[in-house]
Amino acid sequence: MNIKIQHFTLSLFMLMSLSAVLLWSVSLYLMNDSLVKEKTGLYRNNWQIQLDQLQSDQGAWLQKRFHEVSEWMQENTDSQQRQYFVNQYYQLYPKLTLIKIIESGAVVPDMGKKIPDCLDLSGKQSESEIVSDSPLVKTCFSNSQPMLAVTADIDSSNNQKLLLLMDYFSFINDFEKLTNRQFYVETGSKLSRNFIETRVHEQQFQTVFEFKQDALTVGRLTLSVPHESFFSVWLQQAIWVIPVWLFVALVFYLALFRALIHPLLLVSQRMKKMVQTRRPGNAYDRQFLTPGLLLLHKYFINLTYMTKHDHLTGLNNRAIFEERLQLAIMEGKRSGRKYALVLVDINHFYKINKKYGLYVGDGLLKQLAKRLSNDLRESDSLARLEKDNFALLLEFSDDDQITSLVEKLHQSLSKTYTVYGREINIGISIGVAIYPDNAWEKDELELKGNEALLKAHQGDWPVVFIQQPDSQTDYSGLSLIQSLRWALKNSDFKLVYQPVMDLKSHTTSYFEALLRWKRPEEHVQSIEKTIALAEKNQLIKPLSHWIIETACLQLQKLKDSPVKIAINLSMIDFHDEGLPQRIGEMLQRYGIAPGQLMIEITEGQFMQEPDLVIGILNRLSEMGISLSIDDFGTGQASLTYLKKLPVEKLKIDQSFVKNMVEDNEDSTIVEATIKLAHTLSIEVVAEGVESADIHIMLRQMGCDYVQGYYISRPLEQKLIASWIEDKS
Ligand code: C2E
Ligand code: MG
Ligand code: MG
């Protein structure tokens, strides 16, 4: 499932917001009870304060009225005037129930009510009650109705007292207006102005104020806080909590989107593009590489892979290779191990790209990478450094081993490639630098490797090892291969010709062409070892080709005195089905009769793959080319094969011939071989004839031909003509 980053984060925020609202709701639910209690307490305190305030306002108001009336009364003693004033005043303040001047006889207005019995008007007032500035406000009952009363002496000499009464209900009315609650009055009791608060039915959030006169409850005010359900409380708070929270969350999300998600998104998209373009063939990746949070780590894995690998071939890249090289050198310094840095390059790779297109070029690189990695050991490292440039790091102990390894590698890489149905042949250049012989440090080793690669590109042979003049290492095998390549290219070889004498006619039957270096002093290795090395390093085919061509050329030069030349071929030459055809073409090109050419193959080599050889030998024989089994006696050829083969001659190995005069066993073997060959109608050549005794003995044994130093050492090509002239 693919989730886009923006969708994911938005959903996450929504989820978080919802969770926060849910959490808040749960905590509100749990706190609701104590909240309501707190609210009720607040209400109660509030009411108490209001009540106190109202009462004191009422008292103050009454006192003020009292002062006004008493002042006027003292100034105007006339009862009619007083009556008129009180009437007017009463009209002005309807709250006043009664204004009365006692002892003056004036009752204004009477309203038919009895004088309140709450005051002992005739009796003496206590001192505290006679306070002219602020007369004491009392509560009393008039006709069982609670009243507020203020009374004081106006004129003590006349015993005149002023009484102001106010209906207590006017206070209650005010309070009821204020609180919107009903006030219940317990009738028949005396009312005290003071009240005591008692709380009852707390669960219902009610508060009851009780007004008491002495021990009697005269009025009860029940105030209750409306009970709110959780939902209504939630709704009240949610109206502002949710929008504020959503707003904060949105601002936070936008800030986060700008600072983190958006850049993350861009990175993700870029990574996706990179992964897709760098690994275009991977349908699996393409399917899943959509920018998404869950897949972001996949991009990272891909990118990590890409930072270490070459996207085309999947091999390690330069960074990793250099790291390995550094580690190898460190290991080499510690343990004394040797490493070869092998740089491989395709010659003129751009031409392939140009000719076949980049797609084919890429395919070729992939195949080359595959061939390179085919024979790698676990300890070896391989990387593609750039374009067609590959590098190998090989651990080795034996110099010959690394030489033949690199040669084999070159052979394998040089074979024809089939890329998308096209056959492509390429030239490969290889440069090799050895740690520690060529360099002690990584950078220097790389420099040397590149130097070798450059030489391989520019020079005559495609595999170049950096030569260290004062190196302790003996690279004899290595230089031999290099020289061999060079010699092949530059005809630094030559053929010498050793005559083979007919023992019956005493004439030269043919010459055996033997390979020689033109400058033998520069090559310590024997020609046999050189040929073995060429066989091991796939160089024998071009070498044999050169030998055949040179021999044909020689025969062409000797057209006037036609001779026969025997050439030695290697078993590997017979792996090539096209050998007869190539020889046929060569003979035709130089105008040589097939009968003038003889091919020698050693018995030992022939016996390795007799069935393979028989077919080709038959074809050669059919062409008229004669065949000889060389070094006979060393390879245990079976008679069955000898019978099957179109062999003309058997050449007894010189190891039997050399000592046959002294060694009876050898002479017996030689004699038996001659007889056996003659039985099969095969002629016998004895090689390694070094003395007259051997020569005589062989003739007595009925041997057909002899070859050896006794007759002649191998001759330079220019001496053949005179030899023929002398010995024919
Ligand atoms: P081979 O084909 O049996 O050649 C005969 C070798 O014996 C030659 O050595 C020759 O110089 C040497 N020889 C000839 N007569 C005498 C003698 O009287 N006494 C002694 N001690 N040696 C004698 P060479 O040229 O060093 O060749 C050694 C081997 O190398 C050859 O043995 C042949 O197997 C191989 N070889 C030489 N030239 C070629 C070549 O052109 N192609 C191939 N494939 N192999 C060659
Ligand atoms: Mg030979
Ligand atoms: Mg031989």
Short mmCIF file of N, CA, C and O in Angstrom, two decimals, residues 260-302:
data_model
loop_
_atom_site.label_atom_id
_atom_site.label_comp_id
_atom_site.label_asym_id
_atom_site.label_seq_id
_atom_site.Cartn_x
_atom_site.Cartn_y
_atom_site.Cartn_z
N LEU A 260 9.87 20.70 7.36
CA LEU A 260 10.33 19.32 7.33
C LEU A 260 9.70 18.48 6.21
O LEU A 260 10.41 17.89 5.40
N ILE A 261 8.37 18.50 6.18
CA ILE A 261 7.70 17.57 5.26
C ILE A 261 7.97 17.92 3.80
O ILE A 261 8.30 17.05 3.00
N HIS A 262 7.88 19.22 3.52
CA HIS A 262 8.09 19.63 2.13
C HIS A 262 9.50 19.28 1.63
O HIS A 262 9.65 18.65 0.57
N PRO A 263 10.53 19.66 2.42
CA PRO A 263 11.88 19.25 1.99
C PRO A 263 12.01 17.73 1.89
O PRO A 263 12.62 17.21 0.97
N LEU A 264 11.36 17.04 2.83
CA LEU A 264 11.40 15.58 2.82
C LEU A 264 10.77 15.03 1.55
O LEU A 264 11.24 14.09 0.93
N LEU A 265 9.70 15.68 1.18
CA LEU A 265 8.97 15.30 -0.02
C LEU A 265 9.84 15.49 -1.25
O LEU A 265 9.91 14.63 -2.14
N LEU A 266 10.52 16.64 -1.28
CA LEU A 266 11.39 16.93 -2.42
C LEU A 266 12.51 15.90 -2.50
O LEU A 266 12.82 15.36 -3.56
N VAL A 267 13.10 15.63 -1.33
CA VAL A 267 14.19 14.63 -1.28
C VAL A 267 13.67 13.31 -1.77
O VAL A 267 14.30 12.63 -2.59
N SER A 268 12.50 12.96 -1.29
CA SER A 268 11.91 11.69 -1.65
C SER A 268 11.68 11.60 -3.16
O SER A 268 12.00 10.60 -3.80
N GLN A 269 11.15 12.70 -3.74
CA GLN A 269 10.89 12.69 -5.18
C GLN A 269 12.18 12.63 -5.97
O GLN A 269 12.27 11.91 -6.96
N ARG A 270 13.18 13.36 -5.47
CA ARG A 270 14.47 13.32 -6.19
C ARG A 270 15.09 11.94 -6.11
O ARG A 270 15.64 11.44 -7.08
N MET A 271 14.96 11.35 -4.92
CA MET A 271 15.51 10.01 -4.75
C MET A 271 14.81 9.03 -5.68
O MET A 271 15.43 8.19 -6.31
N LYS A 272 13.51 9.21 -5.78
CA LYS A 272 12.73 8.33 -6.65
C LYS A 272 13.24 8.45 -8.08
O LYS A 272 13.49 7.45 -8.76
N LYS A 273 13.42 9.71 -8.51
CA LYS A 273 13.88 9.93 -9.87
C LYS A 273 15.24 9.29 -10.08
O LYS A 273 15.49 8.63 -11.09
N MET A 274 16.10 9.49 -9.09
CA MET A 274 17.46 8.95 -9.19
C MET A 274 17.44 7.44 -9.30
O MET A 274 18.07 6.84 -10.15
N VAL A 275 16.66 6.85 -8.38
CA VAL A 275 16.59 5.38 -8.35
C VAL A 275 16.05 4.86 -9.66
O VAL A 275 16.55 3.90 -10.22
N GLN A 276 15.01 5.55 -10.18
CA GLN A 276 14.40 5.07 -11.42
C GLN A 276 15.31 5.25 -12.61
O GLN A 276 15.38 4.39 -13.47
N THR A 277 16.01 6.38 -12.65
CA THR A 277 16.84 6.60 -13.84
C THR A 277 18.12 5.78 -13.76
O THR A 277 18.63 5.35 -14.77
N ARG A 278 18.61 5.58 -12.52
CA ARG A 278 19.87 4.85 -12.41
C ARG A 278 19.66 3.34 -12.49
O ARG A 278 20.55 2.59 -12.80
N ARG A 279 18.47 2.90 -12.16
CA ARG A 279 18.18 1.47 -12.26
C ARG A 279 16.96 1.26 -13.14
O ARG A 279 15.92 0.81 -12.70
N PRO A 280 17.08 1.66 -14.43
CA PRO A 280 15.87 1.71 -15.26
C PRO A 280 15.22 0.36 -15.51
O PRO A 280 14.04 0.29 -15.72
N GLY A 281 16.00 -0.69 -15.48
CA GLY A 281 15.44 -1.98 -15.88
C GLY A 281 14.63 -2.65 -14.79
O GLY A 281 14.03 -3.67 -15.02
N ASN A 282 14.65 -2.08 -13.60
CA ASN A 282 14.07 -2.79 -12.48
C ASN A 282 12.58 -2.48 -12.31
O ASN A 282 12.19 -1.51 -11.69
N ALA A 283 11.78 -3.33 -12.91
CA ALA A 283 10.34 -3.10 -12.89
C ALA A 283 9.80 -3.19 -11.48
O ALA A 283 8.89 -2.47 -11.11
N TYR A 284 10.39 -4.04 -10.68
CA TYR A 284 9.94 -4.21 -9.30
C TYR A 284 10.07 -2.89 -8.55
O TYR A 284 9.15 -2.43 -7.90
N ASP A 285 11.24 -2.28 -8.71
CA ASP A 285 11.48 -1.02 -8.02
C ASP A 285 10.53 0.05 -8.53
O ASP A 285 10.00 0.84 -7.78
N ARG A 286 10.35 0.06 -9.90
CA ARG A 286 9.52 1.10 -10.48
C ARG A 286 8.10 1.03 -9.92
O ARG A 286 7.46 2.02 -9.65
N GLN A 287 7.68 -0.20 -9.70
CA GLN A 287 6.31 -0.39 -9.25
C GLN A 287 6.10 0.21 -7.86
O GLN A 287 5.07 0.76 -7.56
N PHE A 288 7.11 0.09 -7.04
CA PHE A 288 6.92 0.46 -5.65
C PHE A 288 7.54 1.80 -5.27
O PHE A 288 7.30 2.29 -4.19
N LEU A 289 8.35 2.33 -6.14
CA LEU A 289 9.04 3.55 -5.75
C LEU A 289 8.19 4.80 -5.95
O LEU A 289 8.46 5.61 -6.79
N THR A 290 7.14 4.90 -5.20
CA THR A 290 6.30 6.08 -5.20
C THR A 290 6.70 6.86 -3.96
O THR A 290 6.97 6.25 -2.94
N PRO A 291 6.76 8.21 -4.05
CA PRO A 291 7.18 8.92 -2.85
C PRO A 291 6.20 8.64 -1.71
O PRO A 291 5.02 8.92 -1.81
N GLY A 292 6.64 8.09 -0.70
CA GLY A 292 5.81 7.76 0.45
C GLY A 292 6.71 7.57 1.65
O GLY A 292 7.85 7.16 1.51
N LEU A 293 6.15 7.89 2.80
CA LEU A 293 6.96 7.83 4.01
C LEU A 293 7.49 6.44 4.26
O LEU A 293 8.66 6.26 4.58
N LEU A 294 6.62 5.45 4.05
CA LEU A 294 7.02 4.07 4.33
C LEU A 294 8.11 3.61 3.39
O LEU A 294 8.87 2.71 3.70
N LEU A 295 8.16 4.21 2.19
CA LEU A 295 9.14 3.76 1.21
C LEU A 295 10.38 4.62 1.19
O LEU A 295 11.31 4.35 0.43
N LEU A 296 10.36 5.65 2.02
CA LEU A 296 11.52 6.55 2.02
C LEU A 296 12.78 5.79 2.36
O LEU A 296 13.84 5.98 1.76
N HIS A 297 12.67 4.87 3.30
CA HIS A 297 13.86 4.11 3.71
C HIS A 297 14.35 3.23 2.56
O HIS A 297 15.53 2.95 2.45
N LYS A 298 13.41 2.82 1.70
CA LYS A 298 13.80 1.98 0.55
C LYS A 298 14.70 2.79 -0.39
O LYS A 298 15.67 2.28 -0.93
N TYR A 299 14.32 4.08 -0.56
CA TYR A 299 15.16 4.94 -1.39
C TYR A 299 16.55 5.05 -0.78
O TYR A 299 17.56 5.02 -1.47
N PHE A 300 16.54 5.17 0.55
CA PHE A 300 17.84 5.30 1.21
C PHE A 300 18.68 4.05 0.99
O PHE A 300 19.87 4.12 0.75
N ILE A 301 18.00 2.89 1.07
CA ILE A 301 18.73 1.63 0.86
C ILE A 301 19.28 1.61 -0.57
O ILE A 301 20.43 1.29 -0.82
N ASN A 302 18.40 2.01 -1.52
CA ASN A 302 18.81 2.04 -2.92
C ASN A 302 19.97 3.00 -3.13
O ASN A 302 20.93 2.68 -3.84
#
